[in-house]
Coordinates of C-alpha atoms in Angstrom, one line a residue:
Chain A
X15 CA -12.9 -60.2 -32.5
X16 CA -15.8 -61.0 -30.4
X17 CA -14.9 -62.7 -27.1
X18 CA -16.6 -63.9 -24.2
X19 CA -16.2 -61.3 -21.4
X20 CA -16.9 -61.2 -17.8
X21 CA -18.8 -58.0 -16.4
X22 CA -19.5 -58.3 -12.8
X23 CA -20.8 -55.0 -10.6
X24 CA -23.5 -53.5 -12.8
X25 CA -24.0 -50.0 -10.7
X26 CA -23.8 -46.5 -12.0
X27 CA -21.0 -46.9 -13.7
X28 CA -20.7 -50.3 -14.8
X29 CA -24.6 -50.8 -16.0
X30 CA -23.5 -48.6 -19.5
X31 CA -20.0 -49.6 -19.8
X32 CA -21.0 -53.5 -19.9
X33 CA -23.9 -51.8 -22.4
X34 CA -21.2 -50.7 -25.0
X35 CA -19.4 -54.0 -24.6
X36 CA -22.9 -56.1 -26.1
X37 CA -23.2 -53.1 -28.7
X38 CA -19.8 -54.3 -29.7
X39 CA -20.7 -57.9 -30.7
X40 CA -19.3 -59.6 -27.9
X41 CA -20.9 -62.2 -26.1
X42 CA -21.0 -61.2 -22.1
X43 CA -22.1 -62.9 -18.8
X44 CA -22.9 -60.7 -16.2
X45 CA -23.2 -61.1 -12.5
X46 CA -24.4 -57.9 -10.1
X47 CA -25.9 -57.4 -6.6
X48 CA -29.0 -56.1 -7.6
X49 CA -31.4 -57.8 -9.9
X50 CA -32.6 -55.0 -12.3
X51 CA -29.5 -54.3 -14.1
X52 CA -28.7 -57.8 -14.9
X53 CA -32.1 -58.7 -16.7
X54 CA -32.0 -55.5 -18.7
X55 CA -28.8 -56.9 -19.6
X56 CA -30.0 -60.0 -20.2
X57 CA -33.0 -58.9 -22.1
X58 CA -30.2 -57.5 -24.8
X59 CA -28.3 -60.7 -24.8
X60 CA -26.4 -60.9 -22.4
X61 CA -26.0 -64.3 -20.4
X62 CA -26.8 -64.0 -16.4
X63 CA -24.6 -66.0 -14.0
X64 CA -25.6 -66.9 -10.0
X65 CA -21.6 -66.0 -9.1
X66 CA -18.9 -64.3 -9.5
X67 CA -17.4 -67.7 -10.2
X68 CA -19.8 -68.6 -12.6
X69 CA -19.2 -65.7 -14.8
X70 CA -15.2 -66.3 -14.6
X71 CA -16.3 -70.3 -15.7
X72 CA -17.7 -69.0 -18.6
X73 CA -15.2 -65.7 -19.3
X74 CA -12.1 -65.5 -21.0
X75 CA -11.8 -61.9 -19.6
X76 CA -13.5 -61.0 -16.6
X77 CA -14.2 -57.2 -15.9
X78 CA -14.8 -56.0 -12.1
X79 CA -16.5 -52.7 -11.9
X80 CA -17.5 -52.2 -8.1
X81 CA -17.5 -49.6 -5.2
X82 CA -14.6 -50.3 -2.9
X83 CA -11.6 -52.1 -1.8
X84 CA -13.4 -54.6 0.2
X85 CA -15.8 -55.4 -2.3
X86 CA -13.1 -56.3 -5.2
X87 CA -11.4 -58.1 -2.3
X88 CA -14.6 -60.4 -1.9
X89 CA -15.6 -60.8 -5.2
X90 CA -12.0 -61.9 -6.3
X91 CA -11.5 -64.7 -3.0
X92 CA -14.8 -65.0 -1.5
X93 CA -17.0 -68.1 -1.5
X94 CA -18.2 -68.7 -4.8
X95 CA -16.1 -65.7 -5.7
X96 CA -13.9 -65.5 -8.8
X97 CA -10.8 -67.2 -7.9
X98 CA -13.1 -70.4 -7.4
X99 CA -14.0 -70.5 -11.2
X100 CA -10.8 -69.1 -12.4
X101 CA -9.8 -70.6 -15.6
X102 CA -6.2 -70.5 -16.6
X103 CA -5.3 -68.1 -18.9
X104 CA -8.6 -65.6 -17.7
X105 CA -7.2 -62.1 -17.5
X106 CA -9.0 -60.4 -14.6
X107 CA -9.6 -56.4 -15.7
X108 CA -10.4 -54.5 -11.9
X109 CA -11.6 -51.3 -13.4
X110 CA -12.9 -50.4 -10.0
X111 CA -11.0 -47.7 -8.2
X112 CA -9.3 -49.6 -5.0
X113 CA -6.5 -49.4 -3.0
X114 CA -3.0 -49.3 -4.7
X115 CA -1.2 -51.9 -2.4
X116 CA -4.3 -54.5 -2.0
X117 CA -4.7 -54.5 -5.9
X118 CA -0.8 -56.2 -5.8
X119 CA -1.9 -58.6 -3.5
X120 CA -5.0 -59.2 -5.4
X121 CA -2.8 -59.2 -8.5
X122 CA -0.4 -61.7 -6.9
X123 CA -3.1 -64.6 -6.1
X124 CA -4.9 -64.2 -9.6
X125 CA -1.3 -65.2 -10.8
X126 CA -0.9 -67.9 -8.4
X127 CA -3.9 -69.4 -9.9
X128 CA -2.7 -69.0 -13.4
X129 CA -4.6 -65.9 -14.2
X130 CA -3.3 -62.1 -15.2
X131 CA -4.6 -59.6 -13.7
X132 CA -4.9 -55.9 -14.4
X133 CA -5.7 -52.8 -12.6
X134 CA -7.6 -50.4 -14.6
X135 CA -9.3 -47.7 -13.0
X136 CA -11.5 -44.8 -15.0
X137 CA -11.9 -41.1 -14.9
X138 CA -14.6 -39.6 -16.4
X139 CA -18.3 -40.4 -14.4
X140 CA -21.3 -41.2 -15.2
X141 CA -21.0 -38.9 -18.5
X142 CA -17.7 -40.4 -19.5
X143 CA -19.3 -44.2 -19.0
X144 CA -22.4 -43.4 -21.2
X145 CA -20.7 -42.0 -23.9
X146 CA -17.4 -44.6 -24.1
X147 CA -15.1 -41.7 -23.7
X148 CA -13.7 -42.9 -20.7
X149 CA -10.1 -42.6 -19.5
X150 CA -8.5 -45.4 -18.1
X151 CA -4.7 -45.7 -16.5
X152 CA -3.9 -48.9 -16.6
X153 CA -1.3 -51.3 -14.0
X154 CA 0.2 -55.2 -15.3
X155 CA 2.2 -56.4 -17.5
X156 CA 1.9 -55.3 -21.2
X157 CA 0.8 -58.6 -22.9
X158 CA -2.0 -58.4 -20.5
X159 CA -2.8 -54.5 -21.4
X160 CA -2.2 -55.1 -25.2
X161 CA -4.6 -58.5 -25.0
X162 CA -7.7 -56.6 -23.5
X163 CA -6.8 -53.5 -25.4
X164 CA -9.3 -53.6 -27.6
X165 CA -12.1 -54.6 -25.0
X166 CA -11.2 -51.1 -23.4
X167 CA -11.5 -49.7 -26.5
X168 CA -15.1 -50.1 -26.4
X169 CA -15.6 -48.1 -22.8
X170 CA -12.9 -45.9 -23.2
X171 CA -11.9 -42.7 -25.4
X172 CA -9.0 -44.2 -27.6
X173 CA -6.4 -41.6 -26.8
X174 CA -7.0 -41.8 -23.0
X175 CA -6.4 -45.6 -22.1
X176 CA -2.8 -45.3 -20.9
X177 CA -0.7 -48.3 -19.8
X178 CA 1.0 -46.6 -16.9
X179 CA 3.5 -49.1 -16.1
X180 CA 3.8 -53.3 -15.3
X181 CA 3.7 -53.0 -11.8
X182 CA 0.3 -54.5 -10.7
X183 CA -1.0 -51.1 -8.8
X184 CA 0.4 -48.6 -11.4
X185 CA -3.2 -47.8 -12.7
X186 CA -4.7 -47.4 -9.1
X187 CA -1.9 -45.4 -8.2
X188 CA -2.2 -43.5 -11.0
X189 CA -6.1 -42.7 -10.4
X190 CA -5.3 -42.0 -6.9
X191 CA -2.6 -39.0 -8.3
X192 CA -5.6 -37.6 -10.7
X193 CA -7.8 -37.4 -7.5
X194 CA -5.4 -35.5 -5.6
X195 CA -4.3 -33.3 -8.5
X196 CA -8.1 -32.8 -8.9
X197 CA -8.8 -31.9 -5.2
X198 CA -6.3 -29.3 -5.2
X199 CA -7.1 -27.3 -8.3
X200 CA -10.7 -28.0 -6.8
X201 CA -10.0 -26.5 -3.0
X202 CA -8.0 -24.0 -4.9
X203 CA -11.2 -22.7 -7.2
X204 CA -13.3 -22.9 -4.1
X205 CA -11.3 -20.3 -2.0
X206 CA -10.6 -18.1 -4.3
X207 CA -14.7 -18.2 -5.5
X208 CA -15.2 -17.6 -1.6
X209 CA -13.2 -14.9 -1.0
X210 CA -14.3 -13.1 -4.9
X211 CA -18.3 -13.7 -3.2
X212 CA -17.3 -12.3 0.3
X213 CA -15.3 -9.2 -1.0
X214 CA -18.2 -8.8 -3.4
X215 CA -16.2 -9.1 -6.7
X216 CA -18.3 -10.7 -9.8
X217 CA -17.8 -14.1 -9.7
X218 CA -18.5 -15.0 -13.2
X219 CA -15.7 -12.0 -14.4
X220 CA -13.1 -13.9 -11.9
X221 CA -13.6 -17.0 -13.8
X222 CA -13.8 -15.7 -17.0
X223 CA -10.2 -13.6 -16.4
X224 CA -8.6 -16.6 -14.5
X225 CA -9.2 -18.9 -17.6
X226 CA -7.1 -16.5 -19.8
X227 CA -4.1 -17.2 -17.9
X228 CA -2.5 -20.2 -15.7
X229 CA -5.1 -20.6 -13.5
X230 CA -6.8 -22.1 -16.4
X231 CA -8.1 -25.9 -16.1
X232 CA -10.8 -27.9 -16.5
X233 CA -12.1 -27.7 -13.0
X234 CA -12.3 -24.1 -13.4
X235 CA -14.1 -24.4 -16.3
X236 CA -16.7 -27.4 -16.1
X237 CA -16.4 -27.0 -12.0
X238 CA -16.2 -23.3 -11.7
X239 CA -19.3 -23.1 -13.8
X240 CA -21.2 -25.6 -11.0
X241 CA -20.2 -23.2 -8.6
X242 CA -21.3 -20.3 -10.1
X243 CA -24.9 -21.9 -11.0
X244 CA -24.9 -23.9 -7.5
X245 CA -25.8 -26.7 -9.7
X246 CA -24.7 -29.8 -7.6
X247 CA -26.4 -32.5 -9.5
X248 CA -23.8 -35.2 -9.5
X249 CA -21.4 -35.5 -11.9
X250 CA -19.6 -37.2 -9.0
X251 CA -20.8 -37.8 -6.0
X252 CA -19.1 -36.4 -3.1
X253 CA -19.0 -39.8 -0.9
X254 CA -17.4 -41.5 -3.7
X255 CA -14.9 -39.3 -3.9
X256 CA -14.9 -39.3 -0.4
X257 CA -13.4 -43.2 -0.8
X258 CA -11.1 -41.9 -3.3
X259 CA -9.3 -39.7 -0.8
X260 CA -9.2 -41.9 1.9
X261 CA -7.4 -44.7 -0.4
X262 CA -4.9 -41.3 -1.4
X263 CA -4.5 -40.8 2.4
X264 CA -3.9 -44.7 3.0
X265 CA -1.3 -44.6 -0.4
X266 CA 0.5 -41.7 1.2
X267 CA 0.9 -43.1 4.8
X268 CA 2.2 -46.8 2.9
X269 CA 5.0 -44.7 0.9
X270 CA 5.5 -41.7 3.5
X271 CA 4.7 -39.0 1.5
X272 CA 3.3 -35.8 2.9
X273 CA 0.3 -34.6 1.1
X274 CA -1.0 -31.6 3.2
X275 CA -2.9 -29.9 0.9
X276 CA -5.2 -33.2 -0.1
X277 CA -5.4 -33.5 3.9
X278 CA -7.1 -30.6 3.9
X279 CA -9.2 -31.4 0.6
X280 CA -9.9 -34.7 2.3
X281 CA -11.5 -32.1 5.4
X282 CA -13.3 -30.4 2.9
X283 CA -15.0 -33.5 1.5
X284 CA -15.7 -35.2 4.7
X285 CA -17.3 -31.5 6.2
X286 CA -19.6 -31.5 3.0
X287 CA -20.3 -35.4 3.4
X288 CA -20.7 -34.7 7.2
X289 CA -23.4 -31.8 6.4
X290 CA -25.3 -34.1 4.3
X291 CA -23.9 -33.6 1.2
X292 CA -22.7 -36.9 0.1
X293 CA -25.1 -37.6 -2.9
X294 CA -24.6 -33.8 -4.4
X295 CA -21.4 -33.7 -7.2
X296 CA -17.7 -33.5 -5.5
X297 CA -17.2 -29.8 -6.9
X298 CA -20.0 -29.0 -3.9
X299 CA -16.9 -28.9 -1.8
X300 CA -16.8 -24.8 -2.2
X301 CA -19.9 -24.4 0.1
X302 CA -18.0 -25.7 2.9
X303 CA -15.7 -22.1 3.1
X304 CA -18.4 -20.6 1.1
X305 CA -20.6 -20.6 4.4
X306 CA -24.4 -19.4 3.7
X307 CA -23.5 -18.3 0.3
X308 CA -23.8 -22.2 -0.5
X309 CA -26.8 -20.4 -3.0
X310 CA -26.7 -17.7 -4.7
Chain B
X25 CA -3.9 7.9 -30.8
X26 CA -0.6 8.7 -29.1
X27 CA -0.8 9.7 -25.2
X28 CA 2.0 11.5 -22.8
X29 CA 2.3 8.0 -20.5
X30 CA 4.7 8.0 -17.4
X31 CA 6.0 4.7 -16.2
X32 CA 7.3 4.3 -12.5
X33 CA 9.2 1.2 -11.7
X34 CA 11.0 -0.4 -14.5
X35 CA 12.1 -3.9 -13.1
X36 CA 12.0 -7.3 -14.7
X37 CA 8.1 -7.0 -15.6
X38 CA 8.0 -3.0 -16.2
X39 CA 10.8 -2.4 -18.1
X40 CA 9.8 -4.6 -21.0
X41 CA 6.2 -3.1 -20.7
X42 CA 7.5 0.2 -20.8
X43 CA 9.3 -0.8 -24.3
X44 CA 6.1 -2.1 -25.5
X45 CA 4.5 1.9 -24.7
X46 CA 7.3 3.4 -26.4
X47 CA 7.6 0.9 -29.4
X48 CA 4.0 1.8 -30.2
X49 CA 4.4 5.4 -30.4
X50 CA 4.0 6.7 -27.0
X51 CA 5.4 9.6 -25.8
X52 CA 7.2 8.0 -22.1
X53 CA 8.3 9.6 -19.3
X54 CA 9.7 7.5 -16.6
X55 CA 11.3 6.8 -13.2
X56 CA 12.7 4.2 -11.5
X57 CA 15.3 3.5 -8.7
X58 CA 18.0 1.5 -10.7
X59 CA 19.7 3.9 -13.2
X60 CA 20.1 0.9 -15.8
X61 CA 16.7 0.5 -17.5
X62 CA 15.9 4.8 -17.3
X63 CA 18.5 4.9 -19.6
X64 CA 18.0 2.1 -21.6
X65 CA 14.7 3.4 -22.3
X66 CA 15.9 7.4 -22.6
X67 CA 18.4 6.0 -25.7
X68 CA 15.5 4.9 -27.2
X69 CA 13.2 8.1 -26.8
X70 CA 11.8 8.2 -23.3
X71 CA 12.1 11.0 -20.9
X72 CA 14.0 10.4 -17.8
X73 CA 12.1 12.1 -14.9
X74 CA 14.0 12.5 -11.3
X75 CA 10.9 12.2 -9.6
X76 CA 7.4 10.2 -9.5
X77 CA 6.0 14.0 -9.0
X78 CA 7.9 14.5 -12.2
X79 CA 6.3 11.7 -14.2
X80 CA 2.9 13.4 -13.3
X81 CA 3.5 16.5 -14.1
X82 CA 4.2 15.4 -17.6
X83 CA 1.8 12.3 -18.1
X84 CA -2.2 12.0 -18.9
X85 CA -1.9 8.4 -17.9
X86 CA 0.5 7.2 -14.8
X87 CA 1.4 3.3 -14.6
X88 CA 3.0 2.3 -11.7
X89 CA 4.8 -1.4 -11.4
X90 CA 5.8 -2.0 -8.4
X91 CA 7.0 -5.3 -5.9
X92 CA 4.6 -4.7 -2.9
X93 CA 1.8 -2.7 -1.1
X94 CA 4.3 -0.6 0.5
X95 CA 6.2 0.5 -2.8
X96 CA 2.5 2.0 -4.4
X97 CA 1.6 3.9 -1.3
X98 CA 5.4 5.6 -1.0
X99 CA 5.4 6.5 -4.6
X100 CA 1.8 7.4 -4.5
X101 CA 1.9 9.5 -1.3
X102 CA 5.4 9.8 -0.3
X103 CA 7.7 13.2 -0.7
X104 CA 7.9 13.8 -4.3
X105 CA 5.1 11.2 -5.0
X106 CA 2.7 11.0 -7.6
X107 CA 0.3 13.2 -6.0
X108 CA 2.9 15.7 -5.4
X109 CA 2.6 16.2 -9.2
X110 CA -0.6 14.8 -10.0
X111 CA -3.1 17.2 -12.5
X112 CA -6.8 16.9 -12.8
X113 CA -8.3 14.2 -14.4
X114 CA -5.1 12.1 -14.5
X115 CA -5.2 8.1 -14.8
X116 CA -3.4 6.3 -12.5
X117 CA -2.4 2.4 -13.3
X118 CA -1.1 0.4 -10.5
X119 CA -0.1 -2.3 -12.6
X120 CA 1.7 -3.9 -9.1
X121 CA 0.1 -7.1 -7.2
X122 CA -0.5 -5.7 -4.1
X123 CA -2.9 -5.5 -1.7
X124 CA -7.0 -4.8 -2.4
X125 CA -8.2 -2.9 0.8
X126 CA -4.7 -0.6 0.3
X127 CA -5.9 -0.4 -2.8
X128 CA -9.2 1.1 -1.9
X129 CA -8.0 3.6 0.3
X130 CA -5.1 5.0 -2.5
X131 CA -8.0 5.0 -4.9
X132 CA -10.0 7.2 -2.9
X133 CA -6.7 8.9 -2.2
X134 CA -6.2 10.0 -6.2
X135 CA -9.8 10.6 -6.6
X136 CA -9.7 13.1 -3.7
X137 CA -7.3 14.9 -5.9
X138 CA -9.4 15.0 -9.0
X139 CA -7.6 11.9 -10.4
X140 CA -9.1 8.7 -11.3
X141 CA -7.2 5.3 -10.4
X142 CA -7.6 1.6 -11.9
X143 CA -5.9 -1.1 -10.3
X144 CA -4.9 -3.5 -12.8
X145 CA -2.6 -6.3 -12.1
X146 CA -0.7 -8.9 -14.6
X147 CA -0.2 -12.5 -15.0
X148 CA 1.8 -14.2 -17.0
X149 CA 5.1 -13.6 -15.5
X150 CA 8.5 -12.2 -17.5
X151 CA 7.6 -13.7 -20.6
X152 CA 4.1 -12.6 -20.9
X153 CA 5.5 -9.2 -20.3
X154 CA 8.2 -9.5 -23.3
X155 CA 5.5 -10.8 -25.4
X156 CA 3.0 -8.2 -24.5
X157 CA 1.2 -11.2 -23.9
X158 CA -0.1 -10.5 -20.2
X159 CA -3.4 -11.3 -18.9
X160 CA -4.6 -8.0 -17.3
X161 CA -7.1 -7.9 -14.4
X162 CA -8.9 -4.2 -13.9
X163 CA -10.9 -2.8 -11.2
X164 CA -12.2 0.8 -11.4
X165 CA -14.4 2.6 -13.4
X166 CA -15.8 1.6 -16.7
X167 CA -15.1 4.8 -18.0
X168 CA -11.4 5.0 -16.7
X169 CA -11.1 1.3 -18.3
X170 CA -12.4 2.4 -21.3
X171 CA -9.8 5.5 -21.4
X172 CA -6.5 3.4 -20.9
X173 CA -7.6 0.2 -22.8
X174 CA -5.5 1.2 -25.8
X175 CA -2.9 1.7 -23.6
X176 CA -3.3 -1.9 -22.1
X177 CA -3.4 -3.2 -25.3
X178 CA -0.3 -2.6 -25.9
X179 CA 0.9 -5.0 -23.0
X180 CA -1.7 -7.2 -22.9
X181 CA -2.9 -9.7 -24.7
X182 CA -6.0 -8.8 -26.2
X183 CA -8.4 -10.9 -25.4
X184 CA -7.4 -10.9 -21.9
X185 CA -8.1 -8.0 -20.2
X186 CA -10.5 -7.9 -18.7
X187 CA -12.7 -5.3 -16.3
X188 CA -13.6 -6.9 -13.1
X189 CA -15.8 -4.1 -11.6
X190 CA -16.4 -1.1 -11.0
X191 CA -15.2 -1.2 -7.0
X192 CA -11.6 -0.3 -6.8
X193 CA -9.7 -3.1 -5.7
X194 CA -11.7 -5.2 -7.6
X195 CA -8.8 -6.6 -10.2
X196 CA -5.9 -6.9 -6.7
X197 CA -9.2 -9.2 -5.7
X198 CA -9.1 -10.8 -9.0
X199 CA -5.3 -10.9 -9.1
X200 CA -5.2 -12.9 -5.4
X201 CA -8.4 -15.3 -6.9
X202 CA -5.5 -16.4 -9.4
X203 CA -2.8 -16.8 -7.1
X204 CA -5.1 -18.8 -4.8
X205 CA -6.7 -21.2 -7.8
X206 CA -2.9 -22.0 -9.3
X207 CA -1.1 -22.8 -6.0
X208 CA -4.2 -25.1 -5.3
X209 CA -3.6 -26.6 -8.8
X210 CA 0.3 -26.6 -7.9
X211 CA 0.0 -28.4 -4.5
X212 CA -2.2 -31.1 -5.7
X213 CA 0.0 -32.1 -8.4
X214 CA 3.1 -31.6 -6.7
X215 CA 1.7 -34.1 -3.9
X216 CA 0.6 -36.5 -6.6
X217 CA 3.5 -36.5 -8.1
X218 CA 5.5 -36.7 -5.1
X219 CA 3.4 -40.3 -4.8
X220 CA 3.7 -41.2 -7.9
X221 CA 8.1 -41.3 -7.7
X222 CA 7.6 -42.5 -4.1
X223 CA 5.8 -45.4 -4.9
X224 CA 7.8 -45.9 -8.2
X225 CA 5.6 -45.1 -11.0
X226 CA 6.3 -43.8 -14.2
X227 CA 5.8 -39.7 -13.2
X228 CA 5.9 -38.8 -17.3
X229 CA 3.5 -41.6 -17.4
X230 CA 1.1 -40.1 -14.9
X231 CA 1.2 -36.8 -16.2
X232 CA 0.1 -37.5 -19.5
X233 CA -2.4 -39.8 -18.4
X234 CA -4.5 -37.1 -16.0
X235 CA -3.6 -34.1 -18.7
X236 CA -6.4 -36.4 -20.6
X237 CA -9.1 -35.9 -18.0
X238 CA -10.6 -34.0 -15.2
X239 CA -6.7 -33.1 -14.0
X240 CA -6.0 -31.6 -16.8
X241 CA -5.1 -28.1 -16.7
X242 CA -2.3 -24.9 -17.7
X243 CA -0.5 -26.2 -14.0
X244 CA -0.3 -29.6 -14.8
X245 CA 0.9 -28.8 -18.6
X246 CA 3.7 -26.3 -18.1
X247 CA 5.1 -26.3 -14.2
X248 CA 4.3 -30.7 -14.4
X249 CA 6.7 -30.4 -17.2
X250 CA 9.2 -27.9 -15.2
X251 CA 8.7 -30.2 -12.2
X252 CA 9.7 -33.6 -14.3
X253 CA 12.8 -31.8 -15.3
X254 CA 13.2 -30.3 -11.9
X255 CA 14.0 -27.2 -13.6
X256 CA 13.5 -24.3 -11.8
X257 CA 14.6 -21.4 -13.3
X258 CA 12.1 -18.8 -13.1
X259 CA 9.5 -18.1 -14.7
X260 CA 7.9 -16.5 -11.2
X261 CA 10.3 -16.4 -8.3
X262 CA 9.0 -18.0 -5.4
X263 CA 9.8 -15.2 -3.6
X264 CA 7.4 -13.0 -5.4
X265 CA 4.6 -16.0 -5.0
X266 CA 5.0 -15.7 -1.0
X267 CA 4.4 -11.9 -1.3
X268 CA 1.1 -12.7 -3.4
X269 CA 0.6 -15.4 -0.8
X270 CA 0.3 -13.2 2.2
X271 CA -1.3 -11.1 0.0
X272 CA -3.8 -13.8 -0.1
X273 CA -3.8 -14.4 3.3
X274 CA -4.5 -10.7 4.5
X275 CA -7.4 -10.3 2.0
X276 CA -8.8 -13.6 3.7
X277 CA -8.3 -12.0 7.3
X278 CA -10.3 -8.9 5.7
X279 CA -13.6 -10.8 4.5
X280 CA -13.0 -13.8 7.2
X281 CA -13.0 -16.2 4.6
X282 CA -11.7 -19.7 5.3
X283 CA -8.9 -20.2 2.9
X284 CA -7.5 -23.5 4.4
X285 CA -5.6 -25.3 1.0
X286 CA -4.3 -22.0 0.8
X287 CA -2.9 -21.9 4.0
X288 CA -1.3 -24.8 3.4
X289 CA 0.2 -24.0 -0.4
X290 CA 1.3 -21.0 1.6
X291 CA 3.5 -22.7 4.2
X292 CA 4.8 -25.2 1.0
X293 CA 6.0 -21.9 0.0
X294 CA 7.3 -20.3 3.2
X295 CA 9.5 -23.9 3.5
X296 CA 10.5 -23.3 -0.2
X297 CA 12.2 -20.1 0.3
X298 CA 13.0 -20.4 4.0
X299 CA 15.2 -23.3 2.5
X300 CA 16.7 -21.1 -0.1
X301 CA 14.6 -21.3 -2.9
X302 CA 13.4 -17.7 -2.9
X303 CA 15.0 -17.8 -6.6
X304 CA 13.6 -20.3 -7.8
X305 CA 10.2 -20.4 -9.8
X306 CA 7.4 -21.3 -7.8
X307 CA 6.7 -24.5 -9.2
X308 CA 9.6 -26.0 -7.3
X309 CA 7.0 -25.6 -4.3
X310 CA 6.8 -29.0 -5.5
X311 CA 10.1 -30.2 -3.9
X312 CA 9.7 -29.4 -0.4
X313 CA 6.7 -32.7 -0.6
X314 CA 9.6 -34.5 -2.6
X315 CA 12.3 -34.4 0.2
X316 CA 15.1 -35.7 -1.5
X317 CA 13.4 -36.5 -4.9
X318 CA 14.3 -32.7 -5.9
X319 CA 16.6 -33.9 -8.7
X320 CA 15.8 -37.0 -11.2

């Protein structure tokens, strides 16, 4: 069933995801910073709106796609933001990834105003937003999650759009937990690919043997395979990930959890970022311990 | 073709890889320093030897399986050691975890005495060794590889073992990379998932969301599933993960590489066992992040 949807941020990410939702018949308004995104959108059929509030006059579902906490935070209250045009009923989708605890607040006003919102943050990059093969963990209530199901079905791969649980925040919280799992496995790959290169073991037969056995993972494989090629066209760039572990850090401090190893994965990140690195893909993380063997 | 293979050190991960030798038509010799598993093994066709020096007199091919560094060079070098005995052109097989520089020097050690050494250690813990399933990591000669292989085989699963290089030491190196890239991979979701139970999310929920994307991984699969049920029975004692650990840490030291995640995964470890844990499987590294979430 077409349906009139909201897209506002139209960046890296959410230039092909509001893309797929056109290709799926349904009619969109879309609002973004910069101006080039939004006509080719419009030049496909899509309907261009001045606000943020504009687009939730005209939406029945409005999807947020944008780069951090402070920017959802504006777009949602701002002046001529989206709580100004809210219409009651209008399910707010936040598929930006954003601080856990100020997505409840967030959550908490769009209810006040007789709105729903959701939480659904993404995994997958740039490749995962071309291709609709997106995963996407998802926080709220689930007559909010099974009403824009199908919506998400058009960005997202089908078996990886998980409603994590109805607490407003679930998803984010969730997305921060993959980033941290992530980081670990990464800092993990990176030492031991350091220490293989220094003690002048082949690489490339590490990797190969470690994927046999528990070591195995997808970071090994897709990241590992980066490192060995010192291929750091992003992927994922490091100063977004960057964000993500600073919202982890934030997350952990708000619920007193120690998280020492993503501490030091945060050092990593910030030492690569720090160097210059922020625009090369997250996995670039190895040449921090790596040290002039950032090439091979 | 059957071989004369001696076996030194039949404990929890030698004694069923001994049985594997025999089962397949081996003629075994073997020592040990519990009485238990010699005779097990001499009721069903092995020959009990009083000595390591007595295992090499008898065998083409010499496996050792021993806990630590220290254990290979006193049954290598000590009174009555394996070089006591040792013949020309002899194949020693450390298939221990221990360290790669002590490695290099006991290599040179047996090839000073006309003998040829591989190191190869395992993974895949007590039941990859009752399956014959173990991943097998060998450093040493090609030619020496290509000598024992069939004897491998019969341990290892066969697409998994793999020659790492020539350089003695070169599958110990391998053997740490591993150790290094799962407790990354085990930190990162043991602090996500200490977040996730903090902050009162569905943990089962979270797990099955990331095992869809870039988080997904061997870790993440099995111990995430050991660490939802908090059980902890091994599997891979922590306390044999700490000796890998600081095996870890040494090689580091050697090549001054900077291993920091490690260090920390290390000291997640050292808290583990210092508490008590030194039984339990490593995955329960998990719990020391959890405080008092160690039980559901």
């Amino acid at each position: 069933m077409a349906e009139n949807v909201g897209f506002i941020g139209l960046g890296v990410m959410g230039r092909p995801m509001a893309g797929h939702l056109l290709a799926k018949g349904h009619r969109l308004v879309v609002h973004s910073r910069s101006r080039g995104p939004v006509d080719e959108l419009a030049a496909k059929g899509a309907v261009a709106a001045s606000s943020a509030a504009e687009v939730a006059r005209q939406a029945d579902v409005v999807i947020t796609m944008l780069p951090d906490t402070s920017d959802v935070e504006l777009v949602l209250t701002g002046p001529e933001g989206i709580l100004a045009g809210l219409r009651q009923g209008t399910t707010v989708v936040d598929m930006s990834s954003i601080s856990p605890s100020a997505t409840k607040q967030l959550a908490a006003l769009v209810a006040s105003r007789g709105g729903a919102m959701l939480d659904a943050p993404v995994s997958g990059g740039e490749i995962g937003a071309a291709n609709a093969t997106l995963s996407i963990m998802v926080g709220g209530t689930r007559t909010a999650f099974d009403r824009v199901l199908p919506i998400l079905q058009c960005m997202g791969h089908p078996e990886r759009i998980v409603h994590i649980g109805d607490e407003p925040g679930s998803g984010q919280l969730c997305k921060v937990c993959n980033q941290m799992a992530i980081g670990g496995a990464l800092a993990g790959v990176s030492e031991a690919f350091a220490l293989a290169r220094k003690a002048g073991v082949d690489v490339a037969a590490v990797r190969q043997a470690l994927l046999g056995g528990f070591a195995a993972s997808r970071v090994l494989e897709v990241h590992g395979e980066r490192m060995l090629k010192a291929d750091y066209k992003p992927g994922f760039r490091a100063k977004l990930y960057q964000k993500d572990l600073r919202i982890a850090n934030e997350t952990a401090a708000v619920h007193a959890v120690a998280i020492p190893a993503t501490a030091v994965v945060t050092q990593l990140v910030n030492t690569l970022v720090a160097g210059g690195g922020g625009d090369l893909d997250y996995s670039a993380m190895g040449t921090v311990v790596w040290g002039e063997g950032v090439k091979e």
